[in-house]
């Protein structure tokens, strides 16, 4: 792995059309071994389903492990991109190569998630309190205040989700490929995403359309969309940071 230098964290600024190319490039990488990519995606789904049924501990474990699995996917993508074979064990390569910094990355995102949940919970409690007050006094102002708090919560959720995605997008790849410390990887990911906001807007629009199509029928399209989407993280990283 490379050591961190100033040039490592100097992302490129790309044309907006690259946001479309990430999908085509991700699809091309997927088609090199579609069957195995789908198998790895289904296995990843099963792992998180199993973790989800374990109260609290499962949620904590899945939150911490998510960047490790994403890092594993990045390693597998580079392997296939270089002409190598794709194997089941590739799904766990992040645990073997960069487990400690990736788990620390997971802890960072877990902490951020908890803060977001607390903030949104406080807004929700405020909206509920406003509704109770308005029902007791037939106050139109109370209803309006509650609706305003609810709308603010929705907008804040959307905004925080976008910021969260910007911070995590390139971080696992920077950790596994460039040996960037977790906190620096988060900052570099956010800065790179901000510099390439136009490509990401186009990318996001395509994702929204793909997500709707993936729901037809019975959500089966997600079997393909999830692995392809993860591969777009790799090709976008390579595009922005130079591989």
PDB file of C-alpha atoms in Angstrom, residues 39-177:
ATOM      1  CA  UNK A  39     -23.347 -14.145  -5.339  1.00  0.00           C
ATOM      2  CA  UNK A  40     -21.157 -11.793  -3.301  1.00  0.00           C
ATOM      3  CA  UNK A  41     -23.989  -9.253  -3.135  1.00  0.00           C
ATOM      4  CA  UNK A  42     -26.467 -11.867  -1.918  1.00  0.00           C
ATOM      5  CA  UNK A  43     -23.989 -13.154   0.649  1.00  0.00           C
ATOM      6  CA  UNK A  44     -23.456  -9.620   1.907  1.00  0.00           C
ATOM      7  CA  UNK A  45     -27.238  -9.197   2.156  1.00  0.00           C
ATOM      8  CA  UNK A  46     -27.585 -12.404   4.177  1.00  0.00           C
ATOM      9  CA  UNK A  47     -24.816 -11.327   6.564  1.00  0.00           C
ATOM     10  CA  UNK A  48     -26.535  -8.038   7.317  1.00  0.00           C
ATOM     11  CA  UNK A  49     -29.949  -9.701   7.676  1.00  0.00           C
ATOM     12  CA  UNK A  50     -28.509 -12.112  10.244  1.00  0.00           C
ATOM     13  CA  UNK A  51     -26.865  -9.239  12.119  1.00  0.00           C
ATOM     14  CA  UNK A  52     -30.107  -7.258  12.070  1.00  0.00           C
ATOM     15  CA  UNK A  53     -31.978  -9.885  14.120  1.00  0.00           C
ATOM     16  CA  UNK A  54     -29.473  -9.602  16.991  1.00  0.00           C
ATOM     17  CA  UNK A  55     -30.710  -6.815  19.290  1.00  0.00           C
ATOM     18  CA  UNK A  56     -28.348  -3.844  19.589  1.00  0.00           C
ATOM     19  CA  UNK A  57     -25.149  -5.874  19.167  1.00  0.00           C
ATOM     20  CA  UNK A  58     -26.108  -6.747  15.606  1.00  0.00           C
ATOM     21  CA  UNK A  59     -26.735  -3.101  14.759  1.00  0.00           C
ATOM     22  CA  UNK A  60     -23.421  -2.059  16.272  1.00  0.00           C
ATOM     23  CA  UNK A  61     -21.576  -4.864  14.477  1.00  0.00           C
ATOM     24  CA  UNK A  62     -23.132  -4.075  11.107  1.00  0.00           C
ATOM     25  CA  UNK A  63     -22.340  -0.368  11.502  1.00  0.00           C
ATOM     26  CA  UNK A  64     -18.695  -1.076  12.329  1.00  0.00           C
ATOM     27  CA  UNK A  65     -18.334  -3.738   9.628  1.00  0.00           C
ATOM     28  CA  UNK A  66     -19.911  -1.780   6.758  1.00  0.00           C
ATOM     29  CA  UNK A  67     -16.711   0.115   5.784  1.00  0.00           C
ATOM     30  CA  UNK A  68     -14.752  -3.145   6.054  1.00  0.00           C
ATOM     31  CA  UNK A  69     -17.053  -4.854   3.578  1.00  0.00           C
ATOM     32  CA  UNK A  70     -16.972  -1.813   1.292  1.00  0.00           C
ATOM     33  CA  UNK A  71     -13.179  -1.894   1.504  1.00  0.00           C
ATOM     34  CA  UNK A  72     -13.277  -5.590   0.599  1.00  0.00           C
ATOM     35  CA  UNK A  73     -15.456  -4.760  -2.411  1.00  0.00           C
ATOM     36  CA  UNK A  74     -12.960  -2.112  -3.513  1.00  0.00           C
ATOM     37  CA  UNK A  75     -10.103  -4.622  -3.287  1.00  0.00           C
ATOM     38  CA  UNK A  76     -12.122  -7.189  -5.242  1.00  0.00           C
ATOM     39  CA  UNK A  77     -13.004  -4.572  -7.877  1.00  0.00           C
ATOM     40  CA  UNK A  78      -9.359  -3.656  -8.411  1.00  0.00           C
ATOM     41  CA  UNK A  79      -8.511  -7.360  -8.651  1.00  0.00           C
ATOM     42  CA  UNK A  80     -11.105  -7.960 -11.368  1.00  0.00           C
ATOM     43  CA  UNK A  81     -10.211  -4.676 -13.066  1.00  0.00           C
ATOM     44  CA  UNK A  82      -6.667  -5.982 -13.363  1.00  0.00           C
ATOM     45  CA  UNK A  83      -7.815  -9.252 -14.924  1.00  0.00           C
ATOM     46  CA  UNK A  84      -7.783 -11.370 -11.778  1.00  0.00           C
ATOM     47  CA  UNK A  85     -10.407 -13.959 -10.771  1.00  0.00           C
ATOM     48  CA  UNK A  86     -13.252 -13.157  -8.385  1.00  0.00           C
ATOM     49  CA  UNK A  87     -13.659 -15.494  -5.405  1.00  0.00           C
ATOM     50  CA  UNK A  88     -15.951 -15.786  -2.379  1.00  0.00           C
ATOM     51  CA  UNK A  89     -13.047 -14.977  -0.069  1.00  0.00           C
ATOM     52  CA  UNK A  90     -12.675 -11.574  -1.729  1.00  0.00           C
ATOM     53  CA  UNK A  91     -15.734 -10.421   0.216  1.00  0.00           C
ATOM     54  CA  UNK A  92     -13.676 -10.637   3.408  1.00  0.00           C
ATOM     55  CA  UNK A  93     -10.342  -9.329   2.129  1.00  0.00           C
ATOM     56  CA  UNK A  94     -10.776  -6.055   4.026  1.00  0.00           C
ATOM     57  CA  UNK A  95     -10.728  -7.961   7.305  1.00  0.00           C
ATOM     58  CA  UNK A  96      -7.367  -9.438   6.337  1.00  0.00           C
ATOM     59  CA  UNK A  97      -5.604  -6.386   4.918  1.00  0.00           C
ATOM     60  CA  UNK A  98      -6.901  -3.203   6.561  1.00  0.00           C
ATOM     61  CA  UNK A  99      -9.291  -4.307   9.314  1.00  0.00           C
ATOM     62  CA  UNK A 100      -8.175  -1.913  12.053  1.00  0.00           C
ATOM     63  CA  UNK A 101      -8.420   1.405  10.164  1.00  0.00           C
ATOM     64  CA  UNK A 102     -11.615   0.290   8.413  1.00  0.00           C
ATOM     65  CA  UNK A 103     -13.211  -0.608  11.754  1.00  0.00           C
ATOM     66  CA  UNK A 104     -12.152   2.795  13.075  1.00  0.00           C
ATOM     67  CA  UNK A 105     -13.812   4.301  10.025  1.00  0.00           C
ATOM     68  CA  UNK A 106     -16.930   2.349  10.974  1.00  0.00           C
ATOM     69  CA  UNK A 107     -16.731   3.758  14.511  1.00  0.00           C
ATOM     70  CA  UNK A 108     -16.571   7.285  13.104  1.00  0.00           C
ATOM     71  CA  UNK A 109     -19.663   6.751  11.003  1.00  0.00           C
ATOM     72  CA  UNK A 110     -21.432   5.035  13.894  1.00  0.00           C
ATOM     73  CA  UNK A 111     -20.825   8.082  16.053  1.00  0.00           C
ATOM     74  CA  UNK A 112     -22.074  10.419  13.327  1.00  0.00           C
ATOM     75  CA  UNK A 113     -25.158   8.256  12.830  1.00  0.00           C
ATOM     76  CA  UNK A 114     -25.981   8.359  16.543  1.00  0.00           C
ATOM     77  CA  UNK A 115     -25.712  12.156  16.547  1.00  0.00           C
ATOM     78  CA  UNK A 116     -27.978  12.404  13.495  1.00  0.00           C
ATOM     79  CA  UNK A 117     -30.546  10.094  15.081  1.00  0.00           C
ATOM     80  CA  UNK A 118     -30.532  12.119  18.305  1.00  0.00           C
ATOM     81  CA  UNK A 119     -30.999  15.400  16.426  1.00  0.00           C
ATOM     82  CA  UNK A 120     -33.826  14.033  14.308  1.00  0.00           C
ATOM     83  CA  UNK A 121     -35.373  12.399  17.368  1.00  0.00           C
ATOM     84  CA  UNK A 122     -35.412  15.741  19.140  1.00  0.00           C
ATOM     85  CA  UNK A 123     -37.137  17.345  16.142  1.00  0.00           C
ATOM     86  CA  UNK A 124     -39.664  14.523  16.027  1.00  0.00           C
ATOM     87  CA  UNK A 125     -40.393  14.890  19.714  1.00  0.00           C
ATOM     88  CA  UNK A 126     -40.897  18.615  19.185  1.00  0.00           C
ATOM     89  CA  UNK A 127     -43.353  17.969  16.354  1.00  0.00           C
ATOM     90  CA  UNK A 128     -45.279  15.434  18.432  1.00  0.00           C
ATOM     91  CA  UNK A 129     -45.434  17.846  21.381  1.00  0.00           C
ATOM     92  CA  UNK A 130     -46.745  20.573  19.096  1.00  0.00           C
ATOM     93  CA  UNK A 131     -49.476  18.269  17.802  1.00  0.00           C
ATOM     94  CA  UNK A 132     -50.550  17.370  21.344  1.00  0.00           C
ATOM     95  CA  UNK A 133     -50.678  21.016  22.343  1.00  0.00           C
ATOM     96  CA  UNK A 134     -52.643  21.952  19.254  1.00  0.00           C
ATOM     97  CA  UNK A 135     -55.177  19.132  19.789  1.00  0.00           C
ATOM     98  CA  UNK A 136     -55.782  20.292  23.339  1.00  0.00           C
ATOM     99  CA  UNK A 137     -56.299  23.944  22.470  1.00  0.00           C
ATOM    100  CA  UNK A 138     -57.491  23.771  18.854  1.00  0.00           C
ATOM    101  CA  UNK A 139     -54.634  26.015  17.954  1.00  0.00           C
ATOM    102  CA  UNK A 140     -53.924  26.464  14.253  1.00  0.00           C
ATOM    103  CA  UNK A 141     -50.570  27.942  15.211  1.00  0.00           C
ATOM    104  CA  UNK A 142     -49.704  24.746  17.077  1.00  0.00           C
ATOM    105  CA  UNK A 143     -50.548  22.611  14.060  1.00  0.00           C
ATOM    106  CA  UNK A 144     -48.487  24.870  11.819  1.00  0.00           C
ATOM    107  CA  UNK A 145     -45.556  24.701  14.229  1.00  0.00           C
ATOM    108  CA  UNK A 146     -45.742  20.909  14.351  1.00  0.00           C
ATOM    109  CA  UNK A 147     -45.913  20.673  10.567  1.00  0.00           C
ATOM    110  CA  UNK A 148     -42.984  23.062  10.310  1.00  0.00           C
ATOM    111  CA  UNK A 149     -40.928  20.931  12.690  1.00  0.00           C
ATOM    112  CA  UNK A 150     -41.807  17.837  10.686  1.00  0.00           C
ATOM    113  CA  UNK A 151     -40.803  19.482   7.400  1.00  0.00           C
ATOM    114  CA  UNK A 152     -37.595  20.739   8.960  1.00  0.00           C
ATOM    115  CA  UNK A 153     -36.882  17.184  10.087  1.00  0.00           C
ATOM    116  CA  UNK A 154     -37.363  15.849   6.561  1.00  0.00           C
ATOM    117  CA  UNK A 155     -35.125  18.517   5.029  1.00  0.00           C
ATOM    118  CA  UNK A 156     -32.508  17.990   7.703  1.00  0.00           C
ATOM    119  CA  UNK A 157     -32.613  14.238   7.131  1.00  0.00           C
ATOM    120  CA  UNK A 158     -32.060  14.739   3.405  1.00  0.00           C
ATOM    121  CA  UNK A 159     -29.253  17.232   3.944  1.00  0.00           C
ATOM    122  CA  UNK A 160     -27.458  15.118   6.530  1.00  0.00           C
ATOM    123  CA  UNK A 161     -27.819  12.023   4.356  1.00  0.00           C
ATOM    124  CA  UNK A 162     -26.148  13.818   1.451  1.00  0.00           C
ATOM    125  CA  UNK A 163     -23.313  15.065   3.676  1.00  0.00           C
ATOM    126  CA  UNK A 164     -22.904  11.574   5.141  1.00  0.00           C
ATOM    127  CA  UNK A 165     -22.698  10.035   1.662  1.00  0.00           C
ATOM    128  CA  UNK A 166     -20.076  12.600   0.617  1.00  0.00           C
ATOM    129  CA  UNK A 167     -17.964  11.766   3.661  1.00  0.00           C
ATOM    130  CA  UNK A 168     -18.104   7.993   3.224  1.00  0.00           C
ATOM    131  CA  UNK A 169     -17.988   7.652  -0.562  1.00  0.00           C
ATOM    132  CA  UNK A 170     -14.239   7.571  -1.150  1.00  0.00           C
ATOM    133  CA  UNK A 171     -13.100   6.908   2.422  1.00  0.00           C
ATOM    134  CA  UNK A 172     -12.850   3.072   2.386  1.00  0.00           C
ATOM    135  CA  UNK A 173     -10.970   3.106  -0.936  1.00  0.00           C
ATOM    136  CA  UNK A 174      -8.543   5.727   0.367  1.00  0.00           C
ATOM    137  CA  UNK A 175      -7.900   3.591   3.434  1.00  0.00           C
ATOM    138  CA  UNK A 176      -7.287   0.320   1.583  1.00  0.00           C
ATOM    139  CA  UNK A 177      -5.469   1.673  -1.478  1.00  0.00           C
TER     140      UNK A 177
END
